[in-house]
Amino acid sequence: MDPLTDIFSSMRMRKAKFTTLDATAPWGVASDGDPAIKFVLVVRGSAVLTTRENPHPVSLRAGDVFIIFGNEPYRVIDHKGSLAVDCLDVETLRVGNRIQFGGGGATTTFISGFFEVDRLDARPLLNVLPKLLHVKSEQYRSRAFQSVLELLAAEADAPGLGSDAVVRRLFELLFIHAIRAQQGSTPKRGWLAAVSDRNLALAIEAMHAEPQIAWTVDELAKKAGMSRSAFAARFKDVVGQTPLAYLTEWRIYQAARLIERNADRLSVVARSIGYQSEAAFTKAFRKVMGTVPSEYRKRVSKAYTGSAAGVIDEMREAA
């Protein structure tokens, strides 16, 4: 299983929402960011995008897709100098799944959507992906990617029975295809660059496939077909952290999922991801998650109980 599949196979989508936005010049939308993963497809027209981490204007045109992660504030306007309205104010103009606003000039149409991901599931994504993915219309796109865009546009234009479920699945596919397309652009830094690197990808795949193994930098370098020093330097330069730091984060993510799913003793969980000492596991868990495993289990149990109680109360009220 490749690392991207590994991450996506365990993701839990909470809800998805989509909107067709017709903006007439002059217009602008600003957002302080939200915890959801935000998608925007430019159907027609053009726009300019800026984000907190990327303040330099990004030109958008029909066919472009951009994806924003992790509470990243952004601003989309028709041209430099246009005022931006808070997205919450724009939302009040919604009629069904469509919003129309602006000054009455040339029209730019977007399909805007988001889906919420479980906070724990979001951690590895937010750690390895940039805050902004921009897939240009002229970038190479597979037939499958183009089909997803066309299906999404059709569903947004004429939603039918089960539209929310359809859009949720299309967003998942759009997300994966956008990341694939970004890989094809050969980024120089970050996780996408690492898994696009023939040598580094072999080491990352090994860590994902068998996180319980007591990997050393020497062994990972051999997997990558590189010398120890060259591998360690390239991994740190491209990914932004050492190979063993990356391994630790992936192990702890896996441990947190195991704690959520079953009642195994923490010593069993620790051994399953490669820690023979529960004390070493606890130390690593605290460093990554900000709390010890026992306290994390209590929080998860309390959250689950509260959620279940809420469902029961809703059922009683309905009855």
XYZ file of C-alpha atoms in Angstrom:
319
model
C 0.000 0.000 0.000
C 1.485 3.363 -1.010
C 1.607 6.171 1.599
C -1.195 8.225 0.026
C -3.524 5.210 -0.005
C -2.451 4.456 3.558
C -3.565 7.911 4.719
C -6.783 8.058 2.697
C -7.960 4.548 3.558
C -8.346 5.534 7.211
C -9.837 9.005 6.696
C -13.322 9.568 8.072
C -15.370 12.208 6.280
C -17.901 13.921 8.531
C -19.919 15.991 6.090
C -19.649 17.646 2.720
C -21.288 20.754 1.299
C -21.112 22.403 -2.102
C -22.200 25.693 -3.623
C -22.347 27.154 -7.112
C -21.229 30.769 -6.814
C -21.969 33.309 -9.555
C -19.926 36.458 -8.830
C -20.403 39.544 -11.002
C -17.688 42.208 -11.172
C -16.603 43.885 -9.065
C -16.594 41.244 -6.349
C -14.446 39.699 -3.614
C -14.718 37.065 -0.885
C -12.563 36.787 2.240
C -12.391 33.962 4.785
C -10.602 33.722 8.123
C -10.274 29.996 7.461
C -12.179 27.034 8.821
C -11.266 23.480 9.904
C -12.736 21.910 6.781
C -10.824 21.100 3.597
C -11.913 23.690 1.024
C -12.217 23.047 -2.729
C -12.857 25.602 -5.456
C -13.247 24.834 -9.176
C -13.332 27.852 -11.512
C -16.008 27.024 -14.100
C -15.760 30.270 -16.081
C -14.196 33.704 -15.765
C -11.066 34.587 -13.807
C -9.978 35.636 -10.331
C -7.010 36.371 -8.074
C -6.249 34.333 -4.935
C -4.076 35.192 -1.937
C -3.595 33.263 1.307
C -1.853 34.064 4.579
C 1.113 31.828 3.759
C 1.126 32.781 0.080
C 0.441 36.549 -0.071
C 1.668 36.818 -3.674
C -1.373 36.911 -6.020
C -2.212 33.623 -7.731
C -4.066 34.067 -11.020
C -7.040 31.757 -11.506
C -8.857 31.013 -14.728
C -11.552 28.639 -16.000
C -10.588 25.031 -15.320
C -8.299 25.813 -12.374
C -8.792 23.997 -9.080
C -7.439 25.065 -5.714
C -7.615 23.308 -2.359
C -6.977 24.966 1.016
C -6.184 23.107 4.242
C -6.057 23.755 7.942
C -7.695 27.058 8.926
C -5.736 28.963 6.296
C -7.220 32.463 5.729
C -7.664 33.371 2.063
C -9.037 36.074 -0.219
C -10.460 35.696 -3.743
C -11.250 38.806 -5.829
C -11.995 39.560 -9.472
C -9.069 41.976 -9.821
C -6.600 43.936 -7.746
C -8.336 46.732 -5.867
C -11.738 45.061 -5.462
C -13.144 44.944 -1.956
C -13.668 41.518 -0.355
C -16.848 40.664 1.559
C -16.688 38.269 4.482
C -17.755 34.794 3.343
C -20.296 34.605 6.197
C -22.087 37.642 4.745
C -21.986 36.099 1.268
C -23.484 32.913 2.722
C -26.652 34.812 3.710
C -27.430 35.190 -0.025
C -27.674 31.430 -0.517
C -30.730 30.047 -2.295
C -30.544 26.265 -2.205
C -27.073 25.360 -3.441
C -26.516 28.593 -5.374
C -25.288 32.070 -4.438
C -25.359 35.130 -6.698
C -23.693 38.390 -5.682
C -21.472 41.237 -6.891
C -21.682 44.488 -8.829
C -23.484 43.278 -11.949
C -20.547 43.147 -14.373
C -18.774 40.193 -15.980
C -19.561 36.859 -14.315
C -17.137 34.399 -12.759
C -18.658 31.062 -11.745
C -17.194 28.751 -9.128
C -18.132 25.422 -7.658
C -17.077 25.775 -4.056
C -17.181 22.935 -1.602
C -15.744 21.560 1.592
C -15.688 18.420 3.631
C -14.849 17.975 7.270
C -12.391 15.298 8.332
C -11.940 13.790 11.775
C -9.292 15.884 13.569
C -7.033 12.909 14.177
C -7.278 11.827 10.532
C -6.426 15.365 9.447
C -3.101 15.385 11.322
C -1.029 13.357 8.844
C -2.592 15.213 5.916
C -1.925 18.658 7.364
C 1.583 17.619 8.358
C 2.585 16.446 4.893
C 0.654 18.658 2.477
C 1.062 22.374 1.740
C -1.661 24.759 2.931
C -2.556 25.475 -0.713
C -2.744 23.152 -3.711
C -3.304 24.891 -7.050
C -3.881 22.742 -10.122
C -3.817 24.897 -13.249
C -6.079 24.230 -16.201
C -3.074 23.747 -18.494
C -1.474 21.139 -16.232
C -1.669 17.573 -17.452
C -4.836 15.881 -16.235
C -5.798 12.282 -16.645
C -9.088 11.417 -18.257
C -10.276 10.249 -14.831
C -9.488 13.641 -13.238
C -11.329 15.501 -15.990
C -14.311 13.152 -15.600
C -14.493 13.908 -11.867
C -14.523 17.659 -12.589
C -17.295 17.234 -15.163
C -19.379 15.067 -12.821
C -18.961 17.579 -10.003
C -20.037 20.449 -12.270
C -23.077 18.468 -13.452
C -24.115 17.526 -9.903
C -23.777 21.100 -8.688
C -25.802 22.401 -11.650
C -28.654 19.913 -11.209
C -28.530 18.165 -7.800
C -30.707 15.082 -7.446
C -31.496 12.389 -4.908
C -28.462 11.561 -2.797
C -26.515 14.611 -4.015
C -24.723 15.082 -0.701
C -23.385 11.515 -0.804
C -22.423 11.850 -4.480
C -20.598 15.133 -3.907
C -18.762 13.719 -0.883
C -17.399 10.856 -2.992
C -16.526 13.198 -5.856
C -14.645 15.482 -3.460
C -12.621 12.524 -2.210
C -11.735 11.620 -5.798
C -11.012 15.248 -6.678
C -8.678 15.492 -3.707
C -6.685 12.419 -4.720
C -6.476 13.438 -8.383
C -5.399 16.975 -7.424
C -2.569 15.552 -5.325
C -1.558 13.259 -8.188
C -1.519 16.229 -10.555
C 0.586 18.193 -8.073
C 3.049 15.293 -7.947
C 3.375 15.551 -11.702
C 4.522 19.171 -11.367
C 7.579 17.931 -9.422
C 7.487 20.111 -6.274
C 10.925 20.697 -4.724
C 9.955 20.590 -1.036
C 7.468 18.775 1.178
C 5.936 15.330 1.383
C 4.685 15.340 -2.213
C 8.218 15.984 -3.380
C 9.459 13.117 -1.210
C 6.984 10.546 -2.514
C 7.763 11.742 -6.049
C 11.453 11.093 -5.407
C 12.221 7.539 -6.503
C 14.707 6.957 -3.660
C 12.952 8.701 -0.774
C 9.621 7.124 -1.740
C 11.047 3.641 -1.142
C 12.008 4.563 2.419
C 8.646 6.220 3.150
C 6.769 3.222 1.774
C 8.828 0.922 4.023
C 7.983 2.995 7.122
C 4.282 3.002 6.280
C 4.211 -0.702 5.464
C 5.979 -1.845 8.654
C 6.018 0.911 11.295
C 6.625 -1.689 14.028
C 10.125 -2.440 12.756
C 12.953 -0.764 14.675
C 14.120 1.119 11.605
C 17.499 2.816 11.692
C 18.699 5.525 9.336
C 21.178 3.013 7.906
C 18.394 0.525 7.069
C 16.167 3.190 5.552
C 19.088 4.467 3.488
C 19.584 0.948 2.124
C 15.883 0.813 1.209
C 16.362 4.095 -0.636
C 19.512 2.814 -2.342
C 21.592 5.679 -0.956
C 24.452 6.241 1.435
C 23.437 7.016 5.018
C 24.665 10.613 4.952
C 23.193 11.426 1.537
C 19.834 9.887 2.484
C 19.602 11.670 5.842
C 20.505 15.021 4.292
C 18.103 14.709 1.353
C 15.209 13.491 3.542
C 15.625 16.419 5.955
C 15.994 18.908 3.121
C 12.937 17.689 1.178
C 10.522 16.596 3.934
C 11.570 19.143 6.553
C 12.190 16.608 9.321
C 14.497 13.676 9.939
C 13.522 10.151 8.827
C 13.106 8.947 12.419
C 11.001 11.981 13.384
C 8.712 11.180 10.450
C 8.551 7.544 11.554
C 7.678 8.537 15.114
C 4.779 10.738 13.991
C 3.393 7.992 11.760
C 3.681 5.406 14.552
C 1.880 7.649 17.048
C -0.906 8.369 14.566
C -1.372 4.621 14.138
C -1.326 4.156 17.923
C -3.988 6.824 18.418
C -6.235 5.081 15.906
C -5.724 1.747 17.721
C -6.607 3.355 21.058
C -9.809 4.707 19.523
C -10.807 1.390 17.980
C -10.154 -1.185 20.707
C -9.634 -1.796 24.392
C -6.198 -3.428 24.176
C -3.816 -2.602 26.976
C -1.483 0.270 26.171
C 1.491 -2.089 26.369
C -0.070 -4.134 23.547
C -0.636 -1.007 21.464
C 2.937 0.094 22.120
C 4.415 -3.212 20.949
C 2.223 -3.286 17.845
C 3.860 -0.097 16.545
C 7.415 -0.916 17.573
C 7.824 0.207 21.190
C 8.934 -2.553 23.554
C 8.923 -0.131 26.475
C 5.615 1.442 27.528
C 7.599 4.331 29.051
C 9.252 5.090 25.698
C 5.862 4.862 23.979
C 4.307 7.260 26.507
C 7.129 9.764 26.030
C 6.803 9.676 22.238
C 3.006 9.879 22.400
C 3.120 12.950 24.649
C 5.597 14.676 22.344
C 3.412 14.184 19.263
C -0.105 14.382 20.726
C 0.443 16.700 23.676
C -0.956 14.202 26.178
C -0.190 10.719 27.509
C -1.913 7.625 26.025
C -4.014 6.904 29.136
C -5.414 10.435 29.185
C -6.051 10.280 25.438
C -8.053 7.073 25.931
C -10.180 8.778 28.606
C -10.881 11.722 26.309
C -11.829 9.456 23.417
C -14.120 7.385 25.670
C -15.779 10.515 27.064
C -16.282 12.001 23.603
C -17.768 8.733 22.315
C -20.119 8.446 25.307
C -21.293 12.021 24.850
C -21.873 11.466 21.135
C -23.807 8.266 21.754
C -25.921 9.959 24.426
C -26.760 12.735 21.994
C -27.944 10.213 19.387
C -30.109 8.456 21.995
C -31.653 11.756 23.069
C -32.454 12.600 19.442
C -34.110 9.205 18.984
C -36.197 9.708 22.124
C -37.323 13.157 20.970
C -38.251 11.767 17.564
C -40.283 9.035 19.242
